[in-house]
Short mmCIF file of C-alpha atoms (C1' of nucleotides) in Angstrom, two decimals:
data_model
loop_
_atom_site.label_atom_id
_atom_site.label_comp_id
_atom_site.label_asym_id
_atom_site.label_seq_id
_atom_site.Cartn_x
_atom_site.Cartn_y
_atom_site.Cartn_z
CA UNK A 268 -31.22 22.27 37.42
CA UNK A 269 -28.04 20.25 37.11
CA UNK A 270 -29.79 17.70 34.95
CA UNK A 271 -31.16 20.24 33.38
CA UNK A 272 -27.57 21.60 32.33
CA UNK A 273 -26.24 18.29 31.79
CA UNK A 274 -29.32 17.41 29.52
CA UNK A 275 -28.38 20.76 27.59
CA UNK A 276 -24.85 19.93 27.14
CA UNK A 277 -25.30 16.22 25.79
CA UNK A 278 -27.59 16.92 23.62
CA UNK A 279 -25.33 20.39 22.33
CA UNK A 280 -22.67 17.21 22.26
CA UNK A 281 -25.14 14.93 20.14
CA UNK A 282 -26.12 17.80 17.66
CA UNK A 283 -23.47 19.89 16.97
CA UNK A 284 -19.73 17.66 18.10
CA UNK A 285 -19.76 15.27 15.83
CA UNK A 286 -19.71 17.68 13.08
CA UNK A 287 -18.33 20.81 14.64
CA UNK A 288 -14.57 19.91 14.12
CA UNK A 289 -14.10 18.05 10.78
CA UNK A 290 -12.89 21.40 9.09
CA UNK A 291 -10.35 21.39 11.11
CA UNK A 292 -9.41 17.57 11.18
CA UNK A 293 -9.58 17.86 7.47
CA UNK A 294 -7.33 20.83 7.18
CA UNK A 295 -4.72 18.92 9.51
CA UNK A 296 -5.02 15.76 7.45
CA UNK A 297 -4.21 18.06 4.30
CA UNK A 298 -1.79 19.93 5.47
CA UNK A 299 0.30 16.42 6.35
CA UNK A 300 -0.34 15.08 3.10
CA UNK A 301 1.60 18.38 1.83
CA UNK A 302 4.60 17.86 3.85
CA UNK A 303 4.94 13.76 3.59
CA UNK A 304 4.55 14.85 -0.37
CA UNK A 305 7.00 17.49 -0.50
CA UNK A 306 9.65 15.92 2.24
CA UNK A 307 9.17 12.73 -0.08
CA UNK A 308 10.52 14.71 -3.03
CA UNK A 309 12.83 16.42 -1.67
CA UNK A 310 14.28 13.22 0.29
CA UNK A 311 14.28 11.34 -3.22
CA UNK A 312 16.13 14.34 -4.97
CA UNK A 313 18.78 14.28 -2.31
CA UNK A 314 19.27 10.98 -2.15
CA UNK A 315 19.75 11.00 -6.38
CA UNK A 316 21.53 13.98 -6.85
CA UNK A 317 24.11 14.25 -3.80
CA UNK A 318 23.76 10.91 -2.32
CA UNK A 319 23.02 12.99 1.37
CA UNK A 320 19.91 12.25 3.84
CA UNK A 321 17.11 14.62 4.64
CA UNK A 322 18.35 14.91 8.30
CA UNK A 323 21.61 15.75 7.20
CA UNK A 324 20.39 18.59 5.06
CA UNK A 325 18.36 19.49 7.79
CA UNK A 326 20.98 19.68 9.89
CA UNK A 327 23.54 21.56 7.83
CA UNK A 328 20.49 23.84 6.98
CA UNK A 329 20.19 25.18 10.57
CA UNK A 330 24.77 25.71 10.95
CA UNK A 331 25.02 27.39 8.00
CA UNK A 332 22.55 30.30 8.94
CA UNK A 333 24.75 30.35 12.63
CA UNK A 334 28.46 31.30 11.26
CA UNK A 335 29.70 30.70 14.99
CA UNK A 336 28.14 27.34 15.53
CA UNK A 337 25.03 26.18 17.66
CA UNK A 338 25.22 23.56 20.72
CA UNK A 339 23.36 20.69 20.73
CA UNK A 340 20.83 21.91 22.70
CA UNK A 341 19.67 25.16 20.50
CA UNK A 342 20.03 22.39 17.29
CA UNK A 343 17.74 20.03 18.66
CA UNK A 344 14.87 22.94 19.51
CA UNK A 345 15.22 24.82 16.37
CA UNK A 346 15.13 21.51 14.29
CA UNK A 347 11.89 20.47 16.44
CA UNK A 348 13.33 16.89 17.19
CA UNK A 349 14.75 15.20 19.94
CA UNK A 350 18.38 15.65 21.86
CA UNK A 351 19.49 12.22 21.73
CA UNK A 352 18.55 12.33 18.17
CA UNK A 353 21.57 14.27 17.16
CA UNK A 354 24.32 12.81 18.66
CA UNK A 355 24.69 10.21 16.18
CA UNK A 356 23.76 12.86 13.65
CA UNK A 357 26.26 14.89 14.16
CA UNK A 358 28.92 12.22 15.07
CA UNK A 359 28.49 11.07 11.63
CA UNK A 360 29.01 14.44 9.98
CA UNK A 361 31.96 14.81 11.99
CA UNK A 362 33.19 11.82 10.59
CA UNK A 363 32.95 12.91 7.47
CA UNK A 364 34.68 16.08 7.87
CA UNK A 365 31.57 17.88 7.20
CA UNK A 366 30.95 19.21 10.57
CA UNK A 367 33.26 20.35 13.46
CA UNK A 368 32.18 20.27 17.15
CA UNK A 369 34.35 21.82 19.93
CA UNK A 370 33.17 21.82 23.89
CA UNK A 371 31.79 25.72 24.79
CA UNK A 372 34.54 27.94 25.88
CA UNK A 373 32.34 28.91 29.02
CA UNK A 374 30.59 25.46 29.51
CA UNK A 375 32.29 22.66 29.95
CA UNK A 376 28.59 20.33 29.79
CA UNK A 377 28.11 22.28 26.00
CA UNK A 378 29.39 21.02 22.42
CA UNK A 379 29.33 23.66 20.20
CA UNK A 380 28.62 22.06 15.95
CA UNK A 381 29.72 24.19 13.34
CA UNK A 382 29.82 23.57 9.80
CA UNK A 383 33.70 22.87 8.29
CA UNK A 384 34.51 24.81 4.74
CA UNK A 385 33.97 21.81 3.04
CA UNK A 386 30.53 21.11 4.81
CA UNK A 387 29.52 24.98 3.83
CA UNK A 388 30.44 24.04 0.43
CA UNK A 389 28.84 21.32 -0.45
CA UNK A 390 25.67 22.36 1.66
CA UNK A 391 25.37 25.75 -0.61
CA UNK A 392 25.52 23.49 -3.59
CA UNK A 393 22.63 21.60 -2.09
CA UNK A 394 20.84 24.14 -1.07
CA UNK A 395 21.06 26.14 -4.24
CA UNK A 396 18.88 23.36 -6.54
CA UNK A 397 16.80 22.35 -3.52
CA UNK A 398 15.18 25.86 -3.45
CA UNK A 399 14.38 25.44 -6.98
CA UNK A 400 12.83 22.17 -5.92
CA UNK A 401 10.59 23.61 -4.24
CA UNK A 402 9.98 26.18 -6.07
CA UNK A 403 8.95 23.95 -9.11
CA UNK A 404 6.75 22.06 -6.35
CA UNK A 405 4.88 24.88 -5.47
CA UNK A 406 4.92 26.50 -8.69
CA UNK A 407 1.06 26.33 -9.51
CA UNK A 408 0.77 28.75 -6.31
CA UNK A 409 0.29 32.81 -7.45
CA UNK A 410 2.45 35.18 -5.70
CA UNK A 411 -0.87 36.42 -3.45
CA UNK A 412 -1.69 32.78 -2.86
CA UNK A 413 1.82 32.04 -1.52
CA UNK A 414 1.54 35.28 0.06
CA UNK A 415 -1.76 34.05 1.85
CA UNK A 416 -0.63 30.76 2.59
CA UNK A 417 2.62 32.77 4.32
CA UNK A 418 -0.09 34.44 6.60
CA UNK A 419 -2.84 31.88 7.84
CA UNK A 420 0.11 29.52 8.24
CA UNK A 421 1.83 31.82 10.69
CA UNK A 422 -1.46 32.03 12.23
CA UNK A 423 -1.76 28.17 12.40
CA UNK A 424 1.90 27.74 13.87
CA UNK A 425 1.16 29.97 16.77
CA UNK A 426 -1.83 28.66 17.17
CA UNK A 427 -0.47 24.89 17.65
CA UNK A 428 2.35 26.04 19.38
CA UNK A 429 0.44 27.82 22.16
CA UNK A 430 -1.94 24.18 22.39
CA UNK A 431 1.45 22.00 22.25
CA UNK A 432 3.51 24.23 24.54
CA UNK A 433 1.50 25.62 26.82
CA UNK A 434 1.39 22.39 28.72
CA UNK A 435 5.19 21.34 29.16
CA UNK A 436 5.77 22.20 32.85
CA UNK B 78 22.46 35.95 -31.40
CA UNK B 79 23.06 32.70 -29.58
CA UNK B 80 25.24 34.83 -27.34
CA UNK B 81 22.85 37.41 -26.81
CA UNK B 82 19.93 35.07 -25.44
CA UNK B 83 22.91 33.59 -23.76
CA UNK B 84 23.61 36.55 -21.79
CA UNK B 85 20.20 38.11 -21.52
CA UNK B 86 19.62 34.58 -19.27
CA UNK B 87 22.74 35.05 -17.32
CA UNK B 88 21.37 38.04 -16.26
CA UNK B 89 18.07 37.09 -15.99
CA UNK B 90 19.66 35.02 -13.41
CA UNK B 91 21.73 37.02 -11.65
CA UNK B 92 19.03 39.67 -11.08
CA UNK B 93 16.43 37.36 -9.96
CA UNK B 94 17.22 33.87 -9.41
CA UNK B 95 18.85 34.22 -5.91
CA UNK B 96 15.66 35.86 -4.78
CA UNK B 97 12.89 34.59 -7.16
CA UNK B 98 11.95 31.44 -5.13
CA UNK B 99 12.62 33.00 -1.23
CA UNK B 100 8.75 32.93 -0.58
CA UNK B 101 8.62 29.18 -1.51
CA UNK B 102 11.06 28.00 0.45
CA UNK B 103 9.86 30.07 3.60
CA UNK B 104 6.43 28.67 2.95
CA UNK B 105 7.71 25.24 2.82
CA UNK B 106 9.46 25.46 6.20
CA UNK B 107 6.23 27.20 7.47
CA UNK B 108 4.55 23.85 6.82
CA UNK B 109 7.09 21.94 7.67
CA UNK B 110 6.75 23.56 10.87
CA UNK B 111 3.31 23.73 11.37
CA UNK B 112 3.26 19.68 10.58
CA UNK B 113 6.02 18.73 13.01
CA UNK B 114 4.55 21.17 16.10
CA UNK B 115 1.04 19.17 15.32
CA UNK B 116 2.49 15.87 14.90
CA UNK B 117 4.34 15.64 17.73
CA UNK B 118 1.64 17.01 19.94
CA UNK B 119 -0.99 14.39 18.78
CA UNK B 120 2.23 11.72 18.86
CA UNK B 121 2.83 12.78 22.57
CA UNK B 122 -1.48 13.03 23.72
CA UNK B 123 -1.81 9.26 21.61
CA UNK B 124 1.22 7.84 24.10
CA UNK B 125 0.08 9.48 27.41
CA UNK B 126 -3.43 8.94 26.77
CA UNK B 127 -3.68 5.87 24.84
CA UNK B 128 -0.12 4.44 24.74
CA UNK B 129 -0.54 3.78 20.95
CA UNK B 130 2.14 4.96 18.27
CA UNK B 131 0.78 7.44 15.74
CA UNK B 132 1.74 5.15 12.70
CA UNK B 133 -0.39 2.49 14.53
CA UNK B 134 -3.15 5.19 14.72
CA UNK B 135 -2.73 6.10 11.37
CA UNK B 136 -2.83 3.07 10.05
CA UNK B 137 -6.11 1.94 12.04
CA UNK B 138 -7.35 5.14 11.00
CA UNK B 139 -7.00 3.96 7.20
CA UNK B 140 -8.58 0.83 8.10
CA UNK B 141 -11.61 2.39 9.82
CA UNK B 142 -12.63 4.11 6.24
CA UNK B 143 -12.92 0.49 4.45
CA UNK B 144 -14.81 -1.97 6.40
CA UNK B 145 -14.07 -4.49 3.68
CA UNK B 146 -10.54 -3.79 4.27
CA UNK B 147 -6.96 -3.14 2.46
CA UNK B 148 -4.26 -4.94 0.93
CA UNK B 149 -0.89 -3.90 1.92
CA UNK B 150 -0.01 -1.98 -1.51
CA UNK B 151 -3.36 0.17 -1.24
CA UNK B 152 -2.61 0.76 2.35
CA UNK B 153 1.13 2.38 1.52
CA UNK B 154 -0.44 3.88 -1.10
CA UNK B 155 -2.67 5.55 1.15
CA UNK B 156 -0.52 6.37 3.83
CA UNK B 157 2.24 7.22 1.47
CA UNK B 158 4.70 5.30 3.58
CA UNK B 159 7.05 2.56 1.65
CA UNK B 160 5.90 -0.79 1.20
CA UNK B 161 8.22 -2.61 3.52
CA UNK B 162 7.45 -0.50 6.41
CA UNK B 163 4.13 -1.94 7.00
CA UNK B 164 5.25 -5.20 6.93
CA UNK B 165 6.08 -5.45 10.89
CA UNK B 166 3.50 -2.88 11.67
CA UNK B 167 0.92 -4.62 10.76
CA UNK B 168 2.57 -7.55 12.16
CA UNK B 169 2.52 -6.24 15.59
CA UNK B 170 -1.41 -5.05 15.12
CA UNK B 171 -2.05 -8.49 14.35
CA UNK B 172 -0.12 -9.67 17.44
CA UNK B 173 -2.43 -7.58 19.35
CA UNK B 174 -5.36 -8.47 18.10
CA UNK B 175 -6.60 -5.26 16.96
CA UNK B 176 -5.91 -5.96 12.93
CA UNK B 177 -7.23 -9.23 11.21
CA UNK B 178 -5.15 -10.54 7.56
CA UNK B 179 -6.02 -12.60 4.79
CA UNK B 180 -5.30 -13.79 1.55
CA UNK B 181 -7.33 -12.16 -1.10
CA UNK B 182 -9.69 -14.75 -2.59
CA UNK B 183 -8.64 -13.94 -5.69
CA UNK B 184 -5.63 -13.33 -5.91
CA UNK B 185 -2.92 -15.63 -3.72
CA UNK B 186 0.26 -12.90 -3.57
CA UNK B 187 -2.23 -9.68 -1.86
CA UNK B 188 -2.92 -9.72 2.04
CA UNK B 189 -5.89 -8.25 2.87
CA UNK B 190 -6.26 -6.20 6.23
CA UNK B 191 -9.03 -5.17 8.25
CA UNK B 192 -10.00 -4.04 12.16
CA UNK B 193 -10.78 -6.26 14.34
CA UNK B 194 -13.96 -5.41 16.32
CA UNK B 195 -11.69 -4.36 19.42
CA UNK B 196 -9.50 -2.81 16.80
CA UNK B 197 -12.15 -0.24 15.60
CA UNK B 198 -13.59 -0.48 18.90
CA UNK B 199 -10.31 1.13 20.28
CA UNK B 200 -9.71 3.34 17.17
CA UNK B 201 -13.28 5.38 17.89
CA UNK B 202 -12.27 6.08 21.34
CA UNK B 203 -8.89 7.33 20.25
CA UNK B 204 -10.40 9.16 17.07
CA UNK B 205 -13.21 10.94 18.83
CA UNK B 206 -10.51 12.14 21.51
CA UNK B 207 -7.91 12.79 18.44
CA UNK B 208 -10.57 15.27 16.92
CA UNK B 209 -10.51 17.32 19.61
CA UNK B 210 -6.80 17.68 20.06
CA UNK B 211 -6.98 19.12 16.39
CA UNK B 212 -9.37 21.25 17.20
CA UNK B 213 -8.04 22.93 19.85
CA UNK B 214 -4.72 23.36 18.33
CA UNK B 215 -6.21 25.06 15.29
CA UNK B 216 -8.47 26.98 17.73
CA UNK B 217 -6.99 30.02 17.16
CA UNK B 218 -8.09 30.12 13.45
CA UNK B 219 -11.50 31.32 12.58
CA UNK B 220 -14.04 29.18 10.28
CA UNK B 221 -13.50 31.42 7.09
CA UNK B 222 -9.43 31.15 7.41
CA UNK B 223 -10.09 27.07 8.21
CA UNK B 224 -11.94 27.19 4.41
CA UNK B 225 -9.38 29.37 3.25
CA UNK B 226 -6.72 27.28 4.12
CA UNK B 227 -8.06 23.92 2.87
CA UNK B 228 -8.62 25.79 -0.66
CA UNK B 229 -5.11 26.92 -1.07
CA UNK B 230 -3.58 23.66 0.32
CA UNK B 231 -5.63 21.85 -2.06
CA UNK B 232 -3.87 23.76 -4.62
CA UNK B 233 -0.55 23.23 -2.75
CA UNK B 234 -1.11 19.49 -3.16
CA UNK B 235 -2.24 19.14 -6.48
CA UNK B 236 1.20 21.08 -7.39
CA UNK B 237 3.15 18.83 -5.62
CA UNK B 238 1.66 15.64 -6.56
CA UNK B 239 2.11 17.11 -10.19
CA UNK B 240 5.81 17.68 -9.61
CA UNK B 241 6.86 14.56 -7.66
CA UNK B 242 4.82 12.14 -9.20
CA UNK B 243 5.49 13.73 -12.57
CA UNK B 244 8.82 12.05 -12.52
CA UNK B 245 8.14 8.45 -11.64
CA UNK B 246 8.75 6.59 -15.19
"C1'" DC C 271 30.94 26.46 50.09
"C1'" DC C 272 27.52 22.93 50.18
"C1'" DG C 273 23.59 20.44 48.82
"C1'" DG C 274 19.67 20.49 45.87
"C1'" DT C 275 18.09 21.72 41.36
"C1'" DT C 276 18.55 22.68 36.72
"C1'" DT C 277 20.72 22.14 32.26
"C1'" DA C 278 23.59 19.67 28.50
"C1'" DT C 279 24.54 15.60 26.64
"C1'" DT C 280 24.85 10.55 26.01
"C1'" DT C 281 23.08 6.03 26.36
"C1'" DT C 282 19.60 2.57 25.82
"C1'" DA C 283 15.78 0.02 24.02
"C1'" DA C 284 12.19 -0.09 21.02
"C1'" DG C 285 10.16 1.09 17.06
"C1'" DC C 286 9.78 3.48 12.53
"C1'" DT C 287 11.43 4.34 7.77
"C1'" DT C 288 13.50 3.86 3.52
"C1'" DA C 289 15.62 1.86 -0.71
"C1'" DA C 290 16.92 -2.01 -2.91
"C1'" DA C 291 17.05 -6.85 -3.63
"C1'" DA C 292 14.62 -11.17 -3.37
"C1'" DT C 293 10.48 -14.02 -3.77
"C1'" DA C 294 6.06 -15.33 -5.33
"C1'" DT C 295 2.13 -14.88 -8.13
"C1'" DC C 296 -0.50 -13.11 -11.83
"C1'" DA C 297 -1.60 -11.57 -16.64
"C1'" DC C 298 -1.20 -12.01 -21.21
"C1'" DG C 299 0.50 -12.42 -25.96
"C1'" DG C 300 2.07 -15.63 -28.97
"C1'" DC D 50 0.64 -23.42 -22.27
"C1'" DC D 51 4.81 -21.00 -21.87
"C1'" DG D 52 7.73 -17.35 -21.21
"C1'" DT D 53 7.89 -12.40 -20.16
"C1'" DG D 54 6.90 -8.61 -17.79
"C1'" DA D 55 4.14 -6.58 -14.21
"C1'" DT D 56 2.44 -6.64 -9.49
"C1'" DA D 57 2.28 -7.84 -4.25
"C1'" DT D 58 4.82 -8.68 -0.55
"C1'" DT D 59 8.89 -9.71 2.35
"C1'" DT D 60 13.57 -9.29 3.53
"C1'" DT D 61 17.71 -6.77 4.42
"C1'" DA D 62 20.80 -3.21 5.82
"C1'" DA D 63 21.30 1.23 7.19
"C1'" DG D 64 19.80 5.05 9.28
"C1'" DC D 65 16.39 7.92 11.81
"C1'" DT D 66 13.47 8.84 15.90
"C1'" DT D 67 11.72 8.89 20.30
"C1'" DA D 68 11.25 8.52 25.41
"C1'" DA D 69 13.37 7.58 29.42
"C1'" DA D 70 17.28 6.79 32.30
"C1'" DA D 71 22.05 7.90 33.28
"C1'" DT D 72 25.92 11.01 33.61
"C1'" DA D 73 28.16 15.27 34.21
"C1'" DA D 74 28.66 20.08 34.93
"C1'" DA D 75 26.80 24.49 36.28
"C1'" DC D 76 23.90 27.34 39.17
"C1'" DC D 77 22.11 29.08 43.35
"C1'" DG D 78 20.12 29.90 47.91
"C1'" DG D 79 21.24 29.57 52.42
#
DNA sequence: CCGGTTTATTTTAAGCTTAAAATATCACGG
DNA sequence: CCGTGATATTTTAAGCTTAAAATAAACCGG
């Protein structure tokens, strides 16, 4: 009975594995060529037009929607990319008086980042063409398609999040 | 007149500029988001599992769909990754034996790369185990929103491509 | 309040990535 | 066949990225 079972499952394997996942390997391979194409644009715009790296927008990105200023820490989940990756980051904005950073009033281990006036500044300026960017990027996209593409991608994100997370500890 | 198409824009503009494009850009950090959480889950399973880099799997990956191989430019055009970059990659593939290079016959500047048997030989194992990663973090989406999705993205890309590759000249 | 554990950050080593400049070869019109 | 422009690749310099180890401070149960 066990061969039996194990007969059923290899051949299941044989006939149906192969095939059975290539929508979704497909849909993953698309949905990467999206982003490199769009983060390639967007990188090449920056670059031209305020001389500034993607990470750095990135960066300034995530401050300016926290007035008070984020620690390293919080930065380094919401921006989905490692801690050690940011302390050159930011010691480089700092440097160029685009970014302050101050040790938590409460936490001695913490650095809280914030943006300075004249990182706001220029980041709003930034920010302001790179939405049209964007927008011209995905401008052969309906309303209802962007609308759509809102939903099943919200979908897909907790979907991958669950499979990627789930398994930390 | 001038004036009056003048001002009809500004407040064109004002009324709904600022908000026009908000759906874009929160579809493009959707992406963006869905692309990192998958990326760095396959990056982290191809390490523990495999101890392979994902640029080294993605560029065996390339390799595995032409037998009679690729030079260099068609490779970084495939991979959309700049030409210089896969200079020491494939340098270090060849080190390990998994990539074979050489001269095109007919013409003496192009390299062309290929697998070596162990190369493709590892690449299936990894691939077939890859597929499944996908699959399960996708799980969560049913067949018709998997077709769904690769239809809009399709239309996603072909705007992109339109808009950054537009520009090149 | 003390010792073990967790959390925040930095450091380190290796590798990836890009843009731009340099080099080498090819193609082709005159 | 020769120069001119295009194409293929490598080199260079700077910066990004990660994982893992090291450091430091906070927390917490006994």
């Amino acid at each position: 009975m066990n061969e039996h079972v194990l007969l059923l499952d290899a051949e299941t394997k044989a006939a149906e594995q192969p095939q059975d996942h290539r929508d979704e390997l497909r849909l993953w391979l698309r949905l990467l060529t999206c982003t490199t194409l769009i983060e390639g644009g967007v990188r090449k715009r920056l670059r031209e037009r305020f001389d500034v790296t993607l990470p750095r927008f990135d960066l300034m990105a995530q401050l300016d929607k926290s007035p008070d200023g984020l620690t390293l820490s919080e930065l380094s989940r919401r921006m989905m990319v490692s801690n050690g990756n940011l302390t050159a980051l930011v010691e480089r904005l700092v440097a160029s008086c685009h970014l302050d950073r101050r040790t938590a009033e409460n936490d001695r281990r913490a650095q809280v980042i914030s943006l300075t006036n004249l990182g706001r500044a220029e980041f709003r300026a930034m920010a302001a063409e790179h939405e049209m960017w964007i927008a011209e990027m995905l401008g052969d996209l309906s309303r209802s398609e962007v609308t759509e593409l809102l939903r099943l991608l919200a979908k897909a994100k907790a979907s991958a999040r669950q499979a990627v997370q789930g398994e930390r500890p």
